[in-house]
Tab-separated table of C-alpha atoms in Angstrom:
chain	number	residue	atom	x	y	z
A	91	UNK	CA	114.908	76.076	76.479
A	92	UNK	CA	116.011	78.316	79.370
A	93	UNK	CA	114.452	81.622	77.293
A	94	UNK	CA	111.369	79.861	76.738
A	95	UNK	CA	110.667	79.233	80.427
A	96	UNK	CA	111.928	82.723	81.328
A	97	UNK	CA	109.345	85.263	79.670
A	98	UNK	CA	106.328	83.489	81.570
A	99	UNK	CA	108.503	83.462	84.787
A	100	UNK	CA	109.369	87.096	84.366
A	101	UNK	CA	105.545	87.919	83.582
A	102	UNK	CA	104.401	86.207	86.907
A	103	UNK	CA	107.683	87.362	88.902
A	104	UNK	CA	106.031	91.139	87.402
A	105	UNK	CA	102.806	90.333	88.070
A	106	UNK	CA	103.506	89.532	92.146
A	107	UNK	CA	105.844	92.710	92.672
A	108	UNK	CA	103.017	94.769	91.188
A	109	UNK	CA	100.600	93.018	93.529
A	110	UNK	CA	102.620	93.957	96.496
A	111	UNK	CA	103.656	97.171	95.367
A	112	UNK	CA	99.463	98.056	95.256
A	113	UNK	CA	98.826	96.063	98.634
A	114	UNK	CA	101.455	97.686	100.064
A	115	UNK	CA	99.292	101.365	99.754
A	116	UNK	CA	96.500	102.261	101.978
A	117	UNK	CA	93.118	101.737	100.345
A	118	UNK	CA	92.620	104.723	99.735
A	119	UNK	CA	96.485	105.773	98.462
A	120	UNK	CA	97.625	109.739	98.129
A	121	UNK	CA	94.098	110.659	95.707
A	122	UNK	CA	92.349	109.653	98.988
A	123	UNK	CA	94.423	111.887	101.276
A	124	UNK	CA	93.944	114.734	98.876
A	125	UNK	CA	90.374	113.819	99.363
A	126	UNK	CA	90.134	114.484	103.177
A	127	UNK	CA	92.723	117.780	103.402
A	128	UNK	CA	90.504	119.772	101.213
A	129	UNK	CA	87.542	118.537	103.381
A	130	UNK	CA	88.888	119.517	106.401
A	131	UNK	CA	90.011	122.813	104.891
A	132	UNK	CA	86.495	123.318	103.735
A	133	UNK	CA	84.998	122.185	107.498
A	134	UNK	CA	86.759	124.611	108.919
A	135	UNK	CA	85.925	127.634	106.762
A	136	UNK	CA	82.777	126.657	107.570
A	137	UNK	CA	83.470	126.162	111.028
A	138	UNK	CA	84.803	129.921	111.423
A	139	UNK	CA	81.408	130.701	109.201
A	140	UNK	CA	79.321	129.290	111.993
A	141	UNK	CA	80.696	130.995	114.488
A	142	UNK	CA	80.232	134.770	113.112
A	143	UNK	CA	76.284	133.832	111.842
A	144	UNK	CA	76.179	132.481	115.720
A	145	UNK	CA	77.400	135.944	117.096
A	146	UNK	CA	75.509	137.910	115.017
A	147	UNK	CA	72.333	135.863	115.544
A	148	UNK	CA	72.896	136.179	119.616
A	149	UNK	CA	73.211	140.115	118.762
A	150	UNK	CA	70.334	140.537	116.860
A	151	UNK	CA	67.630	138.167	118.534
A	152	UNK	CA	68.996	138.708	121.959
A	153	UNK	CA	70.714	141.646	122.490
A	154	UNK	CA	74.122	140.240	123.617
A	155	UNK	CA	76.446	138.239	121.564
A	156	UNK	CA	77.700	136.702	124.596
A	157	UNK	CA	74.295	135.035	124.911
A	158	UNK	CA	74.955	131.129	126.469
A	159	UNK	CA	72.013	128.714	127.186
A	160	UNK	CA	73.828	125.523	127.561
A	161	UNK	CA	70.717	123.974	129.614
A	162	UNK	CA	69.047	123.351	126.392
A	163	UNK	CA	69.399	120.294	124.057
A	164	UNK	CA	67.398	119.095	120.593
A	165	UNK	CA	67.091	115.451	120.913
A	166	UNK	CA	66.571	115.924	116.874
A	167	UNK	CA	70.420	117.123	116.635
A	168	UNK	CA	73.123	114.525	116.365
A	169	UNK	CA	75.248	114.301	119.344
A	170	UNK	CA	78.239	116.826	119.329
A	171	UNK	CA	80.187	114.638	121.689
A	172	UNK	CA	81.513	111.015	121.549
A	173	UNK	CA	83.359	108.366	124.355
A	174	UNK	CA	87.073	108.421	123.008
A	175	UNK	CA	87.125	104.831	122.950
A	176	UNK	CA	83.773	104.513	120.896
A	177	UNK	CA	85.664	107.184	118.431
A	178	UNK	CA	88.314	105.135	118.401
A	179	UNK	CA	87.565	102.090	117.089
A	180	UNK	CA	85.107	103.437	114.370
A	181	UNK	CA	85.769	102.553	110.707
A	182	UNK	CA	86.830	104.623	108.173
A	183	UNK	CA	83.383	103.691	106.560
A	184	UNK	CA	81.547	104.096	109.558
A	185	UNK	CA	82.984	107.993	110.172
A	186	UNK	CA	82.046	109.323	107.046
A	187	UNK	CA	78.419	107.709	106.945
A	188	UNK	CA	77.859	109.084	110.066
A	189	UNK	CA	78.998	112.347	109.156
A	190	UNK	CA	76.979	112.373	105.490
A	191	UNK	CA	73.654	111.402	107.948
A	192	UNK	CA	74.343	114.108	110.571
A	193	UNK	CA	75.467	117.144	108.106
A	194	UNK	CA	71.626	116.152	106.535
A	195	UNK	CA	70.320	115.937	109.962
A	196	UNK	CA	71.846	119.688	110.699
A	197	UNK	CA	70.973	121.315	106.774
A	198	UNK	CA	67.861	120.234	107.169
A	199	UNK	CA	67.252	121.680	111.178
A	200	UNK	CA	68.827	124.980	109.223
A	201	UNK	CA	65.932	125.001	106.525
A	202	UNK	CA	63.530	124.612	109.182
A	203	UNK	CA	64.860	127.702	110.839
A	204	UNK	CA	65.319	129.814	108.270
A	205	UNK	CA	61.954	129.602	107.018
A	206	UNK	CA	60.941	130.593	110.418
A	207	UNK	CA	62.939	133.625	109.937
A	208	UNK	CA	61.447	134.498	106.253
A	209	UNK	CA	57.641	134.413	108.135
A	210	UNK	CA	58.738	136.464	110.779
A	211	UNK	CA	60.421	138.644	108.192
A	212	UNK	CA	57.374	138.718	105.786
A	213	UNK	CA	54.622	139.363	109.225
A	214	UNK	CA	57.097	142.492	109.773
A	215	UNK	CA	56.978	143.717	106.439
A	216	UNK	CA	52.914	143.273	106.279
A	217	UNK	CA	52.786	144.992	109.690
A	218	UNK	CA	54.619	147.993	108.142
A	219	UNK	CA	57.252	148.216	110.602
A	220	UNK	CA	60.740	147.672	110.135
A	221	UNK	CA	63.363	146.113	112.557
A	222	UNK	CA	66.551	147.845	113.341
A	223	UNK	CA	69.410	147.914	115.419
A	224	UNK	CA	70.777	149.889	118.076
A	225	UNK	CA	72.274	152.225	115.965
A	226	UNK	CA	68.527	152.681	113.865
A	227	UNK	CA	70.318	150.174	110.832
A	228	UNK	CA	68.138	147.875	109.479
A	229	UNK	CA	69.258	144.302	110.584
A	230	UNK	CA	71.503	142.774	108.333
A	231	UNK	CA	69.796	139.992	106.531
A	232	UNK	CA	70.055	136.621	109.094
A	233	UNK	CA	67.830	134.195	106.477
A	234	UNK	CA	70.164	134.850	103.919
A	235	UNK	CA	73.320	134.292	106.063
A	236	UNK	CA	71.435	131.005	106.538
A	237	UNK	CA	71.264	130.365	103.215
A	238	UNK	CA	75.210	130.478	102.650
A	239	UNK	CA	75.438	128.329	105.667
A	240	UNK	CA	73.655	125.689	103.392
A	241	UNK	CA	75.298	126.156	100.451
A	242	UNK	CA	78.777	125.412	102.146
A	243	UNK	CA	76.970	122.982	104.449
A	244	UNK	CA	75.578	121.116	100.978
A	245	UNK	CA	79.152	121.155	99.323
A	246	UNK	CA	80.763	119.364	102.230
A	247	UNK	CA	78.275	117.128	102.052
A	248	UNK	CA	78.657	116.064	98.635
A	249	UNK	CA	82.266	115.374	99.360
A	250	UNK	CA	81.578	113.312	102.147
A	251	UNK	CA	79.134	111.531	100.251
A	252	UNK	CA	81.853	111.215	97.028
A	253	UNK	CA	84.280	109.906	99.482
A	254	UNK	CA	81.840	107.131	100.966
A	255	UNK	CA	81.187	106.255	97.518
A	256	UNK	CA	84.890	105.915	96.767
A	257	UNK	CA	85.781	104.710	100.146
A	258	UNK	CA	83.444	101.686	99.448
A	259	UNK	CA	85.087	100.776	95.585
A	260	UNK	CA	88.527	101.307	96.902
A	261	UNK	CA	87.290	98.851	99.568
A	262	UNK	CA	86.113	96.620	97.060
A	263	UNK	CA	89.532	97.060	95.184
A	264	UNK	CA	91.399	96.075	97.593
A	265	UNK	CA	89.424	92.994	98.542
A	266	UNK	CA	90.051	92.094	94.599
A	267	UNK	CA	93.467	92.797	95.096
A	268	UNK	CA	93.868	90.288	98.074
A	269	UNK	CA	92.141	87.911	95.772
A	270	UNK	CA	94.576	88.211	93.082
A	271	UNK	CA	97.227	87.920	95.566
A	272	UNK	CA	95.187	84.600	97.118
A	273	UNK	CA	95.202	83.089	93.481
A	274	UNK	CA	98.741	83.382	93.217
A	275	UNK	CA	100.159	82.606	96.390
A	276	UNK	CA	98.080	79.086	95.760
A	277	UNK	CA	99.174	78.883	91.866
A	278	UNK	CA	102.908	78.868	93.220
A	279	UNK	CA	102.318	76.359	95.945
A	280	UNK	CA	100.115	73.983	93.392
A	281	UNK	CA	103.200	74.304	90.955
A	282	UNK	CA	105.789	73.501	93.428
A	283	UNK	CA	103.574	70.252	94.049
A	284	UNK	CA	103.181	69.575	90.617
A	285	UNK	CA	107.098	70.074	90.005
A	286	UNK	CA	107.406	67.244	92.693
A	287	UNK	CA	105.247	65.399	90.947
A	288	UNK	CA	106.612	65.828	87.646
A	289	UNK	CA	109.897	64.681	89.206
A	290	UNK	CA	108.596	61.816	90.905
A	291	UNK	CA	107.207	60.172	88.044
A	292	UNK	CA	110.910	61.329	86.081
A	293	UNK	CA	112.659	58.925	88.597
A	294	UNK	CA	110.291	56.172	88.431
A	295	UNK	CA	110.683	56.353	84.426
């Protein structure tokens, strides 16, 4: 009789380790923190991207690379800056939403610029005259530089928007998970009554 009431004891004995073994992992485990390295790898290729098409678009459009205008804002651009303790106590959730809305916000500002750049570049060509540099080069080609700012702008965006979308099911997962845990946390308190019971009504018979 002992076997018999072993095996399902075992199973449930299995069943809670395994529970705890999952709770026990962030959310988002190891596949998550993958995830976010080769993001940040990627953010800051394109970080050190940003900064060359900046210098050479100071060069070209205003004769000194060195060119600062601080003064001047776009209340269209996501702020650049946040309060610490707002930063703080974000969500995980709430971090890379905001960042999937404001890498749109800045692809898009980028489109609108770089089609500013193509008419200016196509009113030059039907004028005949071609732009050059100090040295009497043509100007390298800004509008395309754009371009493969948006390409690796669009790429981390897709990840960011892949890891909201997993953020959110390994959210949900985990909420099952507590369930789960919820069910049988009860179950063993219900069957430690019920044992009572059992032996209750044993004595009285």
């Amino acid at each position: 009789m002992f076997r018999r009431c072993l095996t399902p004891l075992c199973i449930l004995i299995l069943i809670l380790i395994c529970m705890v073994s999952t709770m026990s992992s962030s959310p988002l485990g190891h596949r998550g923190a993958l995830s976010f390295s080769n993001s940040l790898r990627l953010t800051r290729a394109i970080r050190a991207r940003v900064q060359q098409v900046l210098s050479r678009y100071k060069q070209q459009l205003f004769g000194d690379e060195l060119f600062e205008y601080r003064e001047l804002m776009l209340s269209t651009l996501p702020a650049v800056t946040v309060s610490y303790r707002t930063w703080l106590h974000m969500q995980d959730n709430e971090r890379l939403h905001l960042a999937s809305h404001n890498l749109q916000t800045f692809w898009t500002h980028l489109e609108g610029q770089r089609q500013q750049l193509e008419r200016e570049k196509d009113a030059t060509k039907e004028r005949g005259e071609q732009r050059r540099g100090k040295r009497g080069k043509p100007q390298p080609n800004l509008c395309q530089r754009f371009v493969s700012l948006q390409i690796d702008l669009r790429d981390l965006m897709k990840q960011v928007n892949s890891q909201v979308h997993v953020h959110t099911s390994e959210t949900s997962r985990w909420i099952q998970h507590l369930r789960g845990y919820v069910i049988l946390r009860d179950l063993e308190r219900y069957l430690s009554r019920l044992a009572r019971d059992y032996a209750v009504l044993q004595a009285k018979h």
